[in-house]
């Protein structure tokens, strides 16, 4: 299964996620969301996958966040999606997703969910042996 990696060029976490995928030989397709912004349909799919809704998807570190923070609390989800489609810099990055799961940001422990199950099992067994 191929992982979709949604990134921006200046994002350090995006570069770390990309390198991790390369190092672990995981197939991925990278997409710069500034060069090719996400459509409203794609953003709806991302929201459907997310467990935390806007808390997962919106980048509170974005310089635009302060401008829209007070307005967002009274927006409908459709309005938020429209805002994100117009301003991709408000989207938390990187986003890694496949047909079954999604991860926001780069966390070396959580990104492991994209490894094939057999590989994760081997790594876990190796860690247990090293701990003994």
JSON list of C-alpha atoms in Angstrom, two decimals:
[
{"chain": "A", "resi": 1, "resn": "UNK", "atom": "CA", "xyz": [0.00, 0.00, 0.00]},
{"chain": "A", "resi": 2, "resn": "UNK", "atom": "CA", "xyz": [1.37, 3.40, -0.94]},
{"chain": "A", "resi": 3, "resn": "UNK", "atom": "CA", "xyz": [1.46, 6.19, 1.64]},
{"chain": "A", "resi": 4, "resn": "UNK", "atom": "CA", "xyz": [0.46, 9.69, 0.61]},
{"chain": "A", "resi": 5, "resn": "UNK", "atom": "CA", "xyz": [2.80, 12.27, 2.12]},
{"chain": "A", "resi": 6, "resn": "UNK", "atom": "CA", "xyz": [1.40, 15.80, 2.14]},
{"chain": "A", "resi": 7, "resn": "UNK", "atom": "CA", "xyz": [4.18, 18.33, 2.67]},
{"chain": "A", "resi": 8, "resn": "UNK", "atom": "CA", "xyz": [5.47, 21.84, 2.17]},
{"chain": "A", "resi": 9, "resn": "UNK", "atom": "CA", "xyz": [9.04, 22.70, 1.14]},
{"chain": "A", "resi": 10, "resn": "UNK", "atom": "CA", "xyz": [10.16, 24.60, 4.25]},
{"chain": "A", "resi": 11, "resn": "UNK", "atom": "CA", "xyz": [8.73, 22.12, 6.78]},
{"chain": "A", "resi": 12, "resn": "UNK", "atom": "CA", "xyz": [11.39, 20.35, 8.88]},
{"chain": "A", "resi": 13, "resn": "UNK", "atom": "CA", "xyz": [8.92, 17.72, 10.11]},
{"chain": "A", "resi": 14, "resn": "UNK", "atom": "CA", "xyz": [7.99, 17.00, 6.50]},
{"chain": "A", "resi": 15, "resn": "UNK", "atom": "CA", "xyz": [11.62, 16.34, 5.62]},
{"chain": "A", "resi": 16, "resn": "UNK", "atom": "CA", "xyz": [11.99, 14.05, 8.66]},
{"chain": "A", "resi": 17, "resn": "UNK", "atom": "CA", "xyz": [8.88, 12.07, 7.69]},
{"chain": "A", "resi": 18, "resn": "UNK", "atom": "CA", "xyz": [10.06, 11.74, 4.10]},
{"chain": "A", "resi": 19, "resn": "UNK", "atom": "CA", "xyz": [13.50, 10.52, 5.20]},
{"chain": "A", "resi": 20, "resn": "UNK", "atom": "CA", "xyz": [11.93, 8.05, 7.63]},
{"chain": "A", "resi": 21, "resn": "UNK", "atom": "CA", "xyz": [9.80, 6.58, 4.84]},
{"chain": "A", "resi": 22, "resn": "UNK", "atom": "CA", "xyz": [12.86, 6.32, 2.58]},
{"chain": "A", "resi": 23, "resn": "UNK", "atom": "CA", "xyz": [14.97, 4.73, 5.34]},
{"chain": "A", "resi": 24, "resn": "UNK", "atom": "CA", "xyz": [12.27, 2.14, 6.02]},
{"chain": "A", "resi": 25, "resn": "UNK", "atom": "CA", "xyz": [11.69, 1.44, 2.32]},
{"chain": "A", "resi": 26, "resn": "UNK", "atom": "CA", "xyz": [8.03, 2.39, 2.44]},
{"chain": "A", "resi": 27, "resn": "UNK", "atom": "CA", "xyz": [6.49, 3.39, -0.87]},
{"chain": "A", "resi": 28, "resn": "UNK", "atom": "CA", "xyz": [5.06, 6.88, -0.85]},
{"chain": "A", "resi": 29, "resn": "UNK", "atom": "CA", "xyz": [3.84, 9.65, -3.09]},
{"chain": "A", "resi": 30, "resn": "UNK", "atom": "CA", "xyz": [4.80, 13.14, -1.98]},
{"chain": "A", "resi": 31, "resn": "UNK", "atom": "CA", "xyz": [2.60, 16.14, -2.68]},
{"chain": "A", "resi": 32, "resn": "UNK", "atom": "CA", "xyz": [3.52, 19.74, -1.97]},
{"chain": "A", "resi": 33, "resn": "UNK", "atom": "CA", "xyz": [0.22, 21.24, -0.79]},
{"chain": "A", "resi": 34, "resn": "UNK", "atom": "CA", "xyz": [1.40, 24.77, -1.61]},
{"chain": "A", "resi": 35, "resn": "UNK", "atom": "CA", "xyz": [2.11, 23.85, -5.25]},
{"chain": "A", "resi": 36, "resn": "UNK", "atom": "CA", "xyz": [-0.97, 21.62, -5.54]},
{"chain": "A", "resi": 37, "resn": "UNK", "atom": "CA", "xyz": [-3.47, 22.62, -2.83]},
{"chain": "A", "resi": 38, "resn": "UNK", "atom": "CA", "xyz": [-5.94, 20.13, -1.45]},
{"chain": "A", "resi": 39, "resn": "UNK", "atom": "CA", "xyz": [-9.48, 20.32, -2.79]},
{"chain": "A", "resi": 40, "resn": "UNK", "atom": "CA", "xyz": [-12.47, 20.62, -0.48]},
{"chain": "A", "resi": 41, "resn": "UNK", "atom": "CA", "xyz": [-13.33, 16.98, -1.26]},
{"chain": "A", "resi": 42, "resn": "UNK", "atom": "CA", "xyz": [-9.82, 15.87, -0.23]},
{"chain": "A", "resi": 43, "resn": "UNK", "atom": "CA", "xyz": [-10.03, 17.95, 2.95]},
{"chain": "A", "resi": 44, "resn": "UNK", "atom": "CA", "xyz": [-13.39, 16.35, 3.82]},
{"chain": "A", "resi": 45, "resn": "UNK", "atom": "CA", "xyz": [-11.73, 12.92, 3.46]},
{"chain": "A", "resi": 46, "resn": "UNK", "atom": "CA", "xyz": [-8.91, 14.01, 5.75]},
{"chain": "A", "resi": 47, "resn": "UNK", "atom": "CA", "xyz": [-11.42, 15.20, 8.34]},
{"chain": "A", "resi": 48, "resn": "UNK", "atom": "CA", "xyz": [-13.30, 11.88, 8.07]},
{"chain": "A", "resi": 49, "resn": "UNK", "atom": "CA", "xyz": [-10.06, 9.99, 8.82]},
{"chain": "A", "resi": 50, "resn": "UNK", "atom": "CA", "xyz": [-9.02, 12.24, 11.71]},
{"chain": "A", "resi": 51, "resn": "UNK", "atom": "CA", "xyz": [-9.98, 11.44, 15.27]},
{"chain": "A", "resi": 52, "resn": "UNK", "atom": "CA", "xyz": [-9.43, 14.95, 16.62]},
{"chain": "A", "resi": 53, "resn": "UNK", "atom": "CA", "xyz": [-11.15, 16.95, 13.88]},
{"chain": "A", "resi": 54, "resn": "UNK", "atom": "CA", "xyz": [-9.95, 20.53, 13.59]},
{"chain": "A", "resi": 55, "resn": "UNK", "atom": "CA", "xyz": [-7.45, 20.01, 16.46]},
{"chain": "A", "resi": 56, "resn": "UNK", "atom": "CA", "xyz": [-5.64, 17.46, 14.27]},
{"chain": "A", "resi": 57, "resn": "UNK", "atom": "CA", "xyz": [-5.86, 19.32, 10.98]},
{"chain": "A", "resi": 58, "resn": "UNK", "atom": "CA", "xyz": [-5.29, 22.99, 11.80]},
{"chain": "A", "resi": 59, "resn": "UNK", "atom": "CA", "xyz": [-1.78, 24.28, 12.41]},
{"chain": "A", "resi": 60, "resn": "UNK", "atom": "CA", "xyz": [-1.89, 26.55, 15.43]},
{"chain": "A", "resi": 61, "resn": "UNK", "atom": "CA", "xyz": [1.72, 27.56, 14.62]},
{"chain": "A", "resi": 62, "resn": "UNK", "atom": "CA", "xyz": [0.70, 29.12, 11.30]},
{"chain": "A", "resi": 63, "resn": "UNK", "atom": "CA", "xyz": [1.10, 32.88, 11.11]},
{"chain": "A", "resi": 64, "resn": "UNK", "atom": "CA", "xyz": [-2.48, 33.03, 9.73]},
{"chain": "A", "resi": 65, "resn": "UNK", "atom": "CA", "xyz": [-3.92, 31.08, 12.64]},
{"chain": "A", "resi": 66, "resn": "UNK", "atom": "CA", "xyz": [-3.94, 34.14, 14.91]},
{"chain": "A", "resi": 67, "resn": "UNK", "atom": "CA", "xyz": [-5.95, 36.04, 12.30]},
{"chain": "A", "resi": 68, "resn": "UNK", "atom": "CA", "xyz": [-8.62, 33.35, 12.01]},
{"chain": "A", "resi": 69, "resn": "UNK", "atom": "CA", "xyz": [-8.61, 31.78, 15.49]},
{"chain": "A", "resi": 70, "resn": "UNK", "atom": "CA", "xyz": [-11.51, 33.80, 16.89]},
{"chain": "A", "resi": 71, "resn": "UNK", "atom": "CA", "xyz": [-13.57, 33.38, 13.71]},
{"chain": "A", "resi": 72, "resn": "UNK", "atom": "CA", "xyz": [-13.02, 29.61, 13.44]},
{"chain": "A", "resi": 73, "resn": "UNK", "atom": "CA", "xyz": [-14.95, 28.80, 16.60]},
{"chain": "A", "resi": 74, "resn": "UNK", "atom": "CA", "xyz": [-18.16, 30.08, 14.99]},
{"chain": "A", "resi": 75, "resn": "UNK", "atom": "CA", "xyz": [-17.54, 28.57, 11.53]},
{"chain": "A", "resi": 76, "resn": "UNK", "atom": "CA", "xyz": [-19.29, 25.49, 10.23]},
{"chain": "A", "resi": 77, "resn": "UNK", "atom": "CA", "xyz": [-17.07, 22.60, 9.19]},
{"chain": "A", "resi": 78, "resn": "UNK", "atom": "CA", "xyz": [-17.82, 23.46, 5.55]},
{"chain": "A", "resi": 79, "resn": "UNK", "atom": "CA", "xyz": [-16.58, 27.00, 6.13]},
{"chain": "A", "resi": 80, "resn": "UNK", "atom": "CA", "xyz": [-13.41, 25.71, 7.84]},
{"chain": "A", "resi": 81, "resn": "UNK", "atom": "CA", "xyz": [-12.78, 23.33, 4.94]},
{"chain": "A", "resi": 82, "resn": "UNK", "atom": "CA", "xyz": [-13.24, 26.17, 2.46]},
{"chain": "A", "resi": 83, "resn": "UNK", "atom": "CA", "xyz": [-10.80, 28.32, 4.48]},
{"chain": "A", "resi": 84, "resn": "UNK", "atom": "CA", "xyz": [-8.21, 25.51, 4.52]},
{"chain": "A", "resi": 85, "resn": "UNK", "atom": "CA", "xyz": [-8.59, 24.95, 0.77]},
{"chain": "A", "resi": 86, "resn": "UNK", "atom": "CA", "xyz": [-7.90, 28.65, 0.24]},
{"chain": "A", "resi": 87, "resn": "UNK", "atom": "CA", "xyz": [-5.09, 28.86, 2.83]},
{"chain": "A", "resi": 88, "resn": "UNK", "atom": "CA", "xyz": [-3.11, 25.59, 2.89]},
{"chain": "A", "resi": 89, "resn": "UNK", "atom": "CA", "xyz": [-0.61, 27.19, 5.28]},
{"chain": "A", "resi": 90, "resn": "UNK", "atom": "CA", "xyz": [-3.27, 26.66, 7.98]},
{"chain": "A", "resi": 91, "resn": "UNK", "atom": "CA", "xyz": [-3.01, 22.87, 7.54]},
{"chain": "A", "resi": 92, "resn": "UNK", "atom": "CA", "xyz": [-0.83, 20.94, 9.96]},
{"chain": "A", "resi": 93, "resn": "UNK", "atom": "CA", "xyz": [2.01, 19.13, 8.23]},
{"chain": "A", "resi": 94, "resn": "UNK", "atom": "CA", "xyz": [3.11, 16.63, 7.29]},
{"chain": "A", "resi": 95, "resn": "UNK", "atom": "CA", "xyz": [0.03, 14.51, 6.79]},
{"chain": "A", "resi": 96, "resn": "UNK", "atom": "CA", "xyz": [0.64, 10.84, 6.06]},
{"chain": "A", "resi": 97, "resn": "UNK", "atom": "CA", "xyz": [-2.29, 8.74, 4.97]},
{"chain": "A", "resi": 98, "resn": "UNK", "atom": "CA", "xyz": [-3.20, 5.55, 3.21]},
{"chain": "A", "resi": 99, "resn": "UNK", "atom": "CA", "xyz": [-6.47, 3.67, 2.79]},
{"chain": "A", "resi": 100, "resn": "UNK", "atom": "CA", "xyz": [-6.72, 2.81, 6.50]},
{"chain": "A", "resi": 101, "resn": "UNK", "atom": "CA", "xyz": [-4.96, 5.41, 8.62]},
{"chain": "A", "resi": 102, "resn": "UNK", "atom": "CA", "xyz": [-3.77, 8.98, 8.95]},
{"chain": "A", "resi": 103, "resn": "UNK", "atom": "CA", "xyz": [-1.05, 10.69, 10.96]},
{"chain": "A", "resi": 104, "resn": "UNK", "atom": "CA", "xyz": [-0.55, 14.42, 11.47]},
{"chain": "A", "resi": 105, "resn": "UNK", "atom": "CA", "xyz": [2.90, 15.82, 12.12]},
{"chain": "A", "resi": 106, "resn": "UNK", "atom": "CA", "xyz": [6.01, 13.68, 12.57]},
{"chain": "A", "resi": 107, "resn": "UNK", "atom": "CA", "xyz": [6.26, 11.34, 15.53]},
{"chain": "A", "resi": 108, "resn": "UNK", "atom": "CA", "xyz": [8.75, 8.51, 15.12]},
{"chain": "A", "resi": 109, "resn": "UNK", "atom": "CA", "xyz": [6.69, 6.11, 17.24]},
{"chain": "A", "resi": 110, "resn": "UNK", "atom": "CA", "xyz": [3.36, 6.83, 15.58]},
{"chain": "A", "resi": 111, "resn": "UNK", "atom": "CA", "xyz": [4.68, 6.80, 12.01]},
{"chain": "A", "resi": 112, "resn": "UNK", "atom": "CA", "xyz": [5.52, 3.11, 12.47]},
{"chain": "A", "resi": 113, "resn": "UNK", "atom": "CA", "xyz": [1.86, 2.30, 11.81]},
{"chain": "A", "resi": 114, "resn": "UNK", "atom": "CA", "xyz": [2.71, 2.66, 8.11]},
{"chain": "A", "resi": 115, "resn": "UNK", "atom": "CA", "xyz": [5.23, -0.19, 8.25]},
{"chain": "A", "resi": 116, "resn": "UNK", "atom": "CA", "xyz": [4.01, -3.57, 7.06]},
{"chain": "A", "resi": 117, "resn": "UNK", "atom": "CA", "xyz": [2.72, -5.68, 9.95]},
{"chain": "A", "resi": 118, "resn": "UNK", "atom": "CA", "xyz": [5.42, -8.33, 9.51]},
{"chain": "A", "resi": 119, "resn": "UNK", "atom": "CA", "xyz": [8.15, -5.68, 9.73]},
{"chain": "A", "resi": 120, "resn": "UNK", "atom": "CA", "xyz": [6.61, -4.15, 12.86]},
{"chain": "A", "resi": 121, "resn": "UNK", "atom": "CA", "xyz": [6.42, -7.61, 14.43]},
{"chain": "A", "resi": 122, "resn": "UNK", "atom": "CA", "xyz": [10.10, -8.32, 13.67]},
{"chain": "A", "resi": 123, "resn": "UNK", "atom": "CA", "xyz": [11.15, -4.96, 15.12]},
{"chain": "A", "resi": 124, "resn": "UNK", "atom": "CA", "xyz": [9.10, -5.58, 18.26]},
{"chain": "A", "resi": 125, "resn": "UNK", "atom": "CA", "xyz": [10.63, -9.03, 18.72]},
{"chain": "A", "resi": 126, "resn": "UNK", "atom": "CA", "xyz": [14.10, -7.53, 18.26]},
{"chain": "A", "resi": 127, "resn": "UNK", "atom": "CA", "xyz": [13.38, -4.85, 20.89]},
{"chain": "A", "resi": 128, "resn": "UNK", "atom": "CA", "xyz": [12.13, -7.46, 23.37]},
{"chain": "A", "resi": 129, "resn": "UNK", "atom": "CA", "xyz": [15.26, -9.58, 22.87]},
{"chain": "A", "resi": 130, "resn": "UNK", "atom": "CA", "xyz": [17.50, -6.53, 23.37]},
{"chain": "A", "resi": 131, "resn": "UNK", "atom": "CA", "xyz": [15.65, -5.63, 26.57]},
{"chain": "A", "resi": 132, "resn": "UNK", "atom": "CA", "xyz": [16.28, -9.08, 28.09]}
]
